[in-house]
Short mmCIF file of C-alpha atoms and ligand atoms in Angstrom, two decimals:
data_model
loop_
_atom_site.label_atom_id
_atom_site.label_comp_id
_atom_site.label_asym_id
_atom_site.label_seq_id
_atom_site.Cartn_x
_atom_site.Cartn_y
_atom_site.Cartn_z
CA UNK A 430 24.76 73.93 39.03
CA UNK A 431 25.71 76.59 36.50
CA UNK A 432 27.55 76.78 33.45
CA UNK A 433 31.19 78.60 34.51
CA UNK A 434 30.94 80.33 31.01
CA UNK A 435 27.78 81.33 30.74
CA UNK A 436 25.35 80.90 33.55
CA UNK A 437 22.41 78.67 31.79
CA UNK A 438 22.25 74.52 33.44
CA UNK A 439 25.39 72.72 33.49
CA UNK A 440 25.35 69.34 32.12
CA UNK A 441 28.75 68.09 32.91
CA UNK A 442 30.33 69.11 36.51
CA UNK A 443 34.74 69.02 36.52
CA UNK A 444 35.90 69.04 40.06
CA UNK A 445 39.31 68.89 39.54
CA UNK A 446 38.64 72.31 37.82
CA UNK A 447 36.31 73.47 39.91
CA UNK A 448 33.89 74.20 37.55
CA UNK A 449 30.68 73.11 35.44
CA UNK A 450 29.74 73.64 31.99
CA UNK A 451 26.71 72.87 29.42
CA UNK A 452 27.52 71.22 26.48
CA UNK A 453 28.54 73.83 24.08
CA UNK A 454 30.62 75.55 26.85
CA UNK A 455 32.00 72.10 27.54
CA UNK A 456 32.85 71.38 24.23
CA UNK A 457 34.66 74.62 23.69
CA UNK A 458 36.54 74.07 27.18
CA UNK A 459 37.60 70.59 25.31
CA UNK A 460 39.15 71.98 22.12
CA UNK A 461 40.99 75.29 23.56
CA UNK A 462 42.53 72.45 26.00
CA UNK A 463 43.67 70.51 23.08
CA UNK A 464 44.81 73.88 21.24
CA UNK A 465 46.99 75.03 24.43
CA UNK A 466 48.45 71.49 24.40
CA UNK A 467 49.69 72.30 20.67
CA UNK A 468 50.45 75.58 20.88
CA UNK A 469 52.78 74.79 24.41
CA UNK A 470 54.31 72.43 23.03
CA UNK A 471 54.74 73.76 19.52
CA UNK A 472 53.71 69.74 18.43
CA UNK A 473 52.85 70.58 14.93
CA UNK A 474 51.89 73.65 12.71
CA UNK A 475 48.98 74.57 10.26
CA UNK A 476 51.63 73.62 7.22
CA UNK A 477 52.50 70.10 8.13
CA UNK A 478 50.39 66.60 8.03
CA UNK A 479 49.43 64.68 10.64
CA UNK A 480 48.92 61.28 10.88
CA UNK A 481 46.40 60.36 13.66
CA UNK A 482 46.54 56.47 15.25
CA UNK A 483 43.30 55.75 15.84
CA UNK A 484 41.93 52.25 17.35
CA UNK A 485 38.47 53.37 17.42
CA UNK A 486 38.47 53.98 21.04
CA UNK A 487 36.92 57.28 22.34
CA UNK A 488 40.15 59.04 22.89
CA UNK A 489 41.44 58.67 19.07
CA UNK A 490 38.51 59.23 16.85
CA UNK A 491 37.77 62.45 19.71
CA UNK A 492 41.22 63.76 19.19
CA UNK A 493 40.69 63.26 15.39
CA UNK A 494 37.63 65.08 15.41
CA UNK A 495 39.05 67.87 17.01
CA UNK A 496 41.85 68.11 15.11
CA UNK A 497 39.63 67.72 11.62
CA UNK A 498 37.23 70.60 12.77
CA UNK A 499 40.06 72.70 13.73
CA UNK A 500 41.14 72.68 9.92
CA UNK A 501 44.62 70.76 10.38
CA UNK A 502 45.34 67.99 7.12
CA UNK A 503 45.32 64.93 8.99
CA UNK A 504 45.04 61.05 7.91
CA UNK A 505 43.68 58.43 10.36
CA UNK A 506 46.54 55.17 10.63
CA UNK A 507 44.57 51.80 11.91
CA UNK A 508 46.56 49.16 13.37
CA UNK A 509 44.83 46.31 12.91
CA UNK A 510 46.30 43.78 15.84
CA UNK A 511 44.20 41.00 14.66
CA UNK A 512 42.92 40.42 18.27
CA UNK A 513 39.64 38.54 17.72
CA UNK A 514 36.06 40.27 17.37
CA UNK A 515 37.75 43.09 19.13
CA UNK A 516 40.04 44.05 16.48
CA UNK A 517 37.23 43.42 13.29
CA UNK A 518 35.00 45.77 15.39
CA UNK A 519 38.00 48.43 15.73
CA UNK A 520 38.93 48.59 12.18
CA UNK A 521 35.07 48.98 10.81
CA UNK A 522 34.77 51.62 13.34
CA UNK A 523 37.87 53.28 12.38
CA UNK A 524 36.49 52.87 8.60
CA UNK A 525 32.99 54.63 9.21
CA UNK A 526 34.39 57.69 11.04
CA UNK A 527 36.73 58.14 8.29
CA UNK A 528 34.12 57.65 5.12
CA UNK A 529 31.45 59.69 7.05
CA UNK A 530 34.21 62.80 7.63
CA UNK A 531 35.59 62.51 4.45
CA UNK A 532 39.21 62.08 5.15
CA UNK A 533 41.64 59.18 4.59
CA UNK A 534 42.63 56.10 7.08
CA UNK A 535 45.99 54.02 6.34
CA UNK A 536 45.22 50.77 7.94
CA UNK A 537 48.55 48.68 8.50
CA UNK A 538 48.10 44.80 9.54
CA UNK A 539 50.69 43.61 12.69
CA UNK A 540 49.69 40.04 11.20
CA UNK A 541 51.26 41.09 7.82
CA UNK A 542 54.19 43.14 8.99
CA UNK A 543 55.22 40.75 11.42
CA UNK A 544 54.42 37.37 10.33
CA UNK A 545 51.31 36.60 12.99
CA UNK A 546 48.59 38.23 15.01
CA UNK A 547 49.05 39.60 18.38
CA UNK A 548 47.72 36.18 20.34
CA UNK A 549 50.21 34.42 18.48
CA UNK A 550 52.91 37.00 19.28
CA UNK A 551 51.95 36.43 22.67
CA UNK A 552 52.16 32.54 22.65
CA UNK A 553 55.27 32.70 20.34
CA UNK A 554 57.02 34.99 22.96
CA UNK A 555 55.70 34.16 25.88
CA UNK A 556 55.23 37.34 27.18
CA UNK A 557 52.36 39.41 27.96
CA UNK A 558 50.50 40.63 25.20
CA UNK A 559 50.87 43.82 25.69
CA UNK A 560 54.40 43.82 24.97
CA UNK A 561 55.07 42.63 21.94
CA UNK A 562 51.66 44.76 20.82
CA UNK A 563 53.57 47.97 21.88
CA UNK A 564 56.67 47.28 20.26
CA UNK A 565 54.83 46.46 17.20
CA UNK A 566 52.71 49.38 17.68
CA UNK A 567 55.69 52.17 17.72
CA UNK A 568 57.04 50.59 15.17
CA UNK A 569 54.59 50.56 12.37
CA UNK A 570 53.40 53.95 13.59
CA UNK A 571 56.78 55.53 12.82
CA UNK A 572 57.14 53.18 9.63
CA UNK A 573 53.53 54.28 8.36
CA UNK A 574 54.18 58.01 8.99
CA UNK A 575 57.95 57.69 6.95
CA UNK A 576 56.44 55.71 4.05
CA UNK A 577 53.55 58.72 3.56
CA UNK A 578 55.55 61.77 4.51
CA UNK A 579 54.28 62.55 7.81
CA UNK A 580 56.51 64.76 9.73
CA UNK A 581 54.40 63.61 13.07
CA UNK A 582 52.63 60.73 14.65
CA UNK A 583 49.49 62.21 17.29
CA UNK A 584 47.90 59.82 19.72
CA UNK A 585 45.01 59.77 21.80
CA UNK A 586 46.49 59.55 25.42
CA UNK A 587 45.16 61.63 27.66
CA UNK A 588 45.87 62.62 31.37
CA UNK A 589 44.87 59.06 32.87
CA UNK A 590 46.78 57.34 30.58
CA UNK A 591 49.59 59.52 31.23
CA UNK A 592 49.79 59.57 35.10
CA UNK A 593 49.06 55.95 35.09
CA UNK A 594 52.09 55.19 32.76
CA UNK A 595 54.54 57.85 34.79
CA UNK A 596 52.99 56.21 38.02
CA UNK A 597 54.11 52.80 36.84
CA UNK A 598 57.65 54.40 35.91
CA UNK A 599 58.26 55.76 39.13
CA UNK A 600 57.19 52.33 41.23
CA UNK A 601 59.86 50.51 39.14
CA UNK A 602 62.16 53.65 39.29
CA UNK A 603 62.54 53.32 35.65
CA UNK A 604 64.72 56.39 35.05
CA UNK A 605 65.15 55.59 31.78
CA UNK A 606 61.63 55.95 30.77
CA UNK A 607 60.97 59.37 32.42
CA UNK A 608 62.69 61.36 29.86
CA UNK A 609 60.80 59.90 27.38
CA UNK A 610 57.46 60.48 29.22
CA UNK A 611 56.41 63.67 27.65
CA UNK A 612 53.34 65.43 25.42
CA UNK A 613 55.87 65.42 22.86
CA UNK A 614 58.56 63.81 22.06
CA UNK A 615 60.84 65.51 19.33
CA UNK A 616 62.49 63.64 16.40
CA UNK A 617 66.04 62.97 17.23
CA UNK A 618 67.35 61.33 13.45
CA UNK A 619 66.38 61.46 10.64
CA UNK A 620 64.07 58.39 10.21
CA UNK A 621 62.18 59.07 14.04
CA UNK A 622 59.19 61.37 13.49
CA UNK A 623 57.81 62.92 15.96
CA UNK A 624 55.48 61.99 18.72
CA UNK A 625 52.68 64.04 20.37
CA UNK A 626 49.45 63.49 22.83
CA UNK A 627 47.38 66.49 22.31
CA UNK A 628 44.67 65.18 25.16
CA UNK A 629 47.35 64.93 27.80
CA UNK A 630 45.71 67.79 29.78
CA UNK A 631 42.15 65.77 29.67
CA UNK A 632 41.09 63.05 31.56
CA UNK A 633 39.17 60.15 30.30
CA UNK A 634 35.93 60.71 31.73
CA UNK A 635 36.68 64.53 29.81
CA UNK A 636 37.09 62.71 26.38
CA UNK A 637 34.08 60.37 27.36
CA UNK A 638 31.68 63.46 27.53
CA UNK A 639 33.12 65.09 24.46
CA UNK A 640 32.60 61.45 22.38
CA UNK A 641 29.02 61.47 24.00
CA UNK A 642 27.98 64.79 23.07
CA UNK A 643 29.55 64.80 19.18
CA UNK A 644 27.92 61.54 18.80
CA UNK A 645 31.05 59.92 17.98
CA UNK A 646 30.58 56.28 16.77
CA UNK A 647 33.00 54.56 18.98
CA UNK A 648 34.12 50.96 20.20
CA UNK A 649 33.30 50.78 23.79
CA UNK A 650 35.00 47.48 24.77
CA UNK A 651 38.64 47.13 25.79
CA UNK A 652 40.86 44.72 24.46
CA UNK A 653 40.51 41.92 25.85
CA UNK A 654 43.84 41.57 27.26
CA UNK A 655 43.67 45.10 28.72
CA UNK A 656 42.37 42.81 31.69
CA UNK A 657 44.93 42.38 34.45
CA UNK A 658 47.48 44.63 32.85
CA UNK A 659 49.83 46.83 35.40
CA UNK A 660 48.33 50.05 33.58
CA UNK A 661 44.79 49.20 34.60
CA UNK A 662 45.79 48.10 37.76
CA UNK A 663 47.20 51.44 38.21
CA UNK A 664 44.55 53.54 36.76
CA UNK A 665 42.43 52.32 39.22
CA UNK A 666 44.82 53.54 42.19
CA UNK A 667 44.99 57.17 41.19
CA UNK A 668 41.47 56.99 40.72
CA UNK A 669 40.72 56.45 44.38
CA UNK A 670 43.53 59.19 45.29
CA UNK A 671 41.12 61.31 42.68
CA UNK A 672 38.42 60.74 44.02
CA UNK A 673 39.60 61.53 47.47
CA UNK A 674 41.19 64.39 46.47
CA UNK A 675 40.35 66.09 42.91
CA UNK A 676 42.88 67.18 41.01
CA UNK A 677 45.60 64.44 42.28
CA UNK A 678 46.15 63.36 39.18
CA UNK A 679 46.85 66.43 37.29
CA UNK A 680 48.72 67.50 40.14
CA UNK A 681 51.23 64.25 39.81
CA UNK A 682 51.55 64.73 36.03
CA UNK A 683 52.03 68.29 35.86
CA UNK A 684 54.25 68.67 38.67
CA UNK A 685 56.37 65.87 37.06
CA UNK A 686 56.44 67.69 33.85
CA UNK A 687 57.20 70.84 35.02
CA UNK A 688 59.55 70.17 37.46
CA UNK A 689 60.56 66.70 37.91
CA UNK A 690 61.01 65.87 34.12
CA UNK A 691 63.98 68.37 33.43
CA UNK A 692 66.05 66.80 36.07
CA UNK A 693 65.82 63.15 34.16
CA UNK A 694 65.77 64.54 30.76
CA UNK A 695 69.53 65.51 30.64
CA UNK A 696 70.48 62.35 30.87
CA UNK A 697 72.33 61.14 27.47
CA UNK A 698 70.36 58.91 25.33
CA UNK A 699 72.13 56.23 23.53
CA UNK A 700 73.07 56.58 20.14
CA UNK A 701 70.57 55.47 17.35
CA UNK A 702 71.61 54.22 14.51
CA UNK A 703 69.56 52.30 11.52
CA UNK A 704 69.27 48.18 12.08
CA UNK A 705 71.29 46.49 9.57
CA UNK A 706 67.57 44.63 8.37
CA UNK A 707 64.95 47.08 7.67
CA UNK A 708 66.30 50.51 8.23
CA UNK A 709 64.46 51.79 11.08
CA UNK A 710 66.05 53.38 14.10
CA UNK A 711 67.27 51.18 16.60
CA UNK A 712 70.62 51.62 19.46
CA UNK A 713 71.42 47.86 18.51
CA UNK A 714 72.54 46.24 15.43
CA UNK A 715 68.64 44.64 14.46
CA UNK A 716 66.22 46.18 15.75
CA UNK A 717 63.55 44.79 18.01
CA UNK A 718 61.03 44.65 15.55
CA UNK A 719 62.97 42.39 13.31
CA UNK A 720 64.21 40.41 15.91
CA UNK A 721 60.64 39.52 17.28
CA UNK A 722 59.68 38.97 13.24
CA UNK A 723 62.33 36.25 13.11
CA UNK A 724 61.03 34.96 16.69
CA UNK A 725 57.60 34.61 15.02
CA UNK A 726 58.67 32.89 11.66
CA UNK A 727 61.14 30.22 13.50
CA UNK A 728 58.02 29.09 15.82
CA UNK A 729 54.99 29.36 13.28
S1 LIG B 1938 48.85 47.03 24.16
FE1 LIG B 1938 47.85 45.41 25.31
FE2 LIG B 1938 46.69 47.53 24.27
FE3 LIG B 1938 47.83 45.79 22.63
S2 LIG B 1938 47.41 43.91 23.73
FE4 LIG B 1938 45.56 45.15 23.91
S3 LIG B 1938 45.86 46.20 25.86
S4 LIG B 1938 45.85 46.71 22.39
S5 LIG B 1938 46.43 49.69 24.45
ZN1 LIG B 1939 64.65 46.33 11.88
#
């Protein structure tokens, strides 16, 4: 197999592409993906500051590598979830990327902010983990980036995490997510920054290879309640349609975003306004956040 860009041995073959690449060519193919992903969606500019969540996974610390080399101002934002050994491991390797490149990480506890860790959210609510995590999550992300003057919030989704979350919104015909489910999502007050996923157009075994090759220091285990949630569950279905047929994936998220997503997106959102507690933007009166803080402090 040959490189697509310049003819020497390929090291990494992408069938969904069509193509192979060595590892230089590859890791230029990576980061003009992640610039056309910026520049399409205008998700931020060389002026502003960008705050990068980062769990130490692959797909973070890649996407704040790129973004560092690139020459944008960015500072790293750890949530630390205070999920066992998992989370301890996330937050040191979050801390070494950030002291070996020089730049700054924010680390914000959910223990602190919302009165317990994540299993005990979890027991307290009696709900899976996972959603009182991501409610906790989008909150402190938007909080952090308000507090420190960040116009914009980037994550490290990428394509698999993508499809698998629009796959799980059109099982459940969740028509209120699918607006929502885009690269970028724009700030619509005044205390909502934005939101953008400047690795939606790679997959995950795409962000592996770039980790692998730039020697990036990352966790490799999951959380350990990743285990037996939907998104997994689903990950693993568009994988076999993948495999059967490259490019399925992309297909299903592009075609969604080019076409599909319009049709859902002018439908109006509800109002926001700021919850009566702490400020933030919420369509109720208290906002979830707060409400699942008081949960926590009646039971513990
Ligand atoms: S939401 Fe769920 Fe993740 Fe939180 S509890 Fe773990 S798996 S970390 S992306
Ligand atoms: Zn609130």
């Amino acid at each position: 197999m040959k490189c697509r860009k310049c003819g020497e041995q390929a090291s990494i073959e992408l069938r969904r592409h069509n193509a192979a690449f060595c590892a230089p060519d590859f890791l230029e193919f990576f980061r003009n993906q992640v610039r056309e992903a910026i520049r399409k969606h205008r998700m931020f500019t060389r002026d502003e500051r960008v705050l990068v969540a980062v769990s130490g996974g692959k797909d973070s610390l890649a996407l704040w590598d790129v973004l560092i080399d690139e020459g944008y101002e960015t500072s790293g934002l750890h949530l630390d979830l205070g999920i066992f050994d998992y989370s301890v491991e996330s937050r040191a390797t979050c801390e070494r990327f950030a002291s070996a490149r020089g730049v700054p990480l924010i680390v914000s506890s959910v223990a602190e902010a919302v009165g317990a860790p994540v299993p005990v959210i979890k027991r307290v609510t009696r709900r899976p983990p996972c959603s009182g995590c991501g409610l906790s999550k989008r909150y402190l992300m938007n909080r952090a980036a308000l507090e420190h003057g960040f116009p914009v919030v980037a994550t490290g989704h990428n394509l698999d995490d993508e499809a698998a979350t629009l796959f799980g919104s059109v099982m459940h015909w969740q028509t209120d997510a699918l607006p929502r489910q885009s690269p970028a999502l724009p700030s619509t007050h005044a205390k909502l920054v934005r939101r953008v996923k400047p690795l939606y157009r790679l997959s995950e075994r795409e962000t592996a290879a770039f980790a692998f090759l730039r020697r990036i220091d990352y966790i490799v285990d999951e959380c350990p309640f990743a285990e037996g949630a939907t998104s997994i569950a689903h990950k693993e279905i568009l994988n076999r349609l993948e495999e059967a047929s490259p490019g399925a994936k992309h297909n299903f998220l592009f075609g969604f975003l080019e076409r599909a997503r319009p049709v859902f997106a002018g439908a109006p959102a509800p109002p926001l306004r700021e919850c009566a507690r702490c400020g933030q933007v919420t369509t109720g009166t208290v906002c979830a956040f707060c409400k699942l803080a008081d949960q926590v402090k009646r039971a513990t």
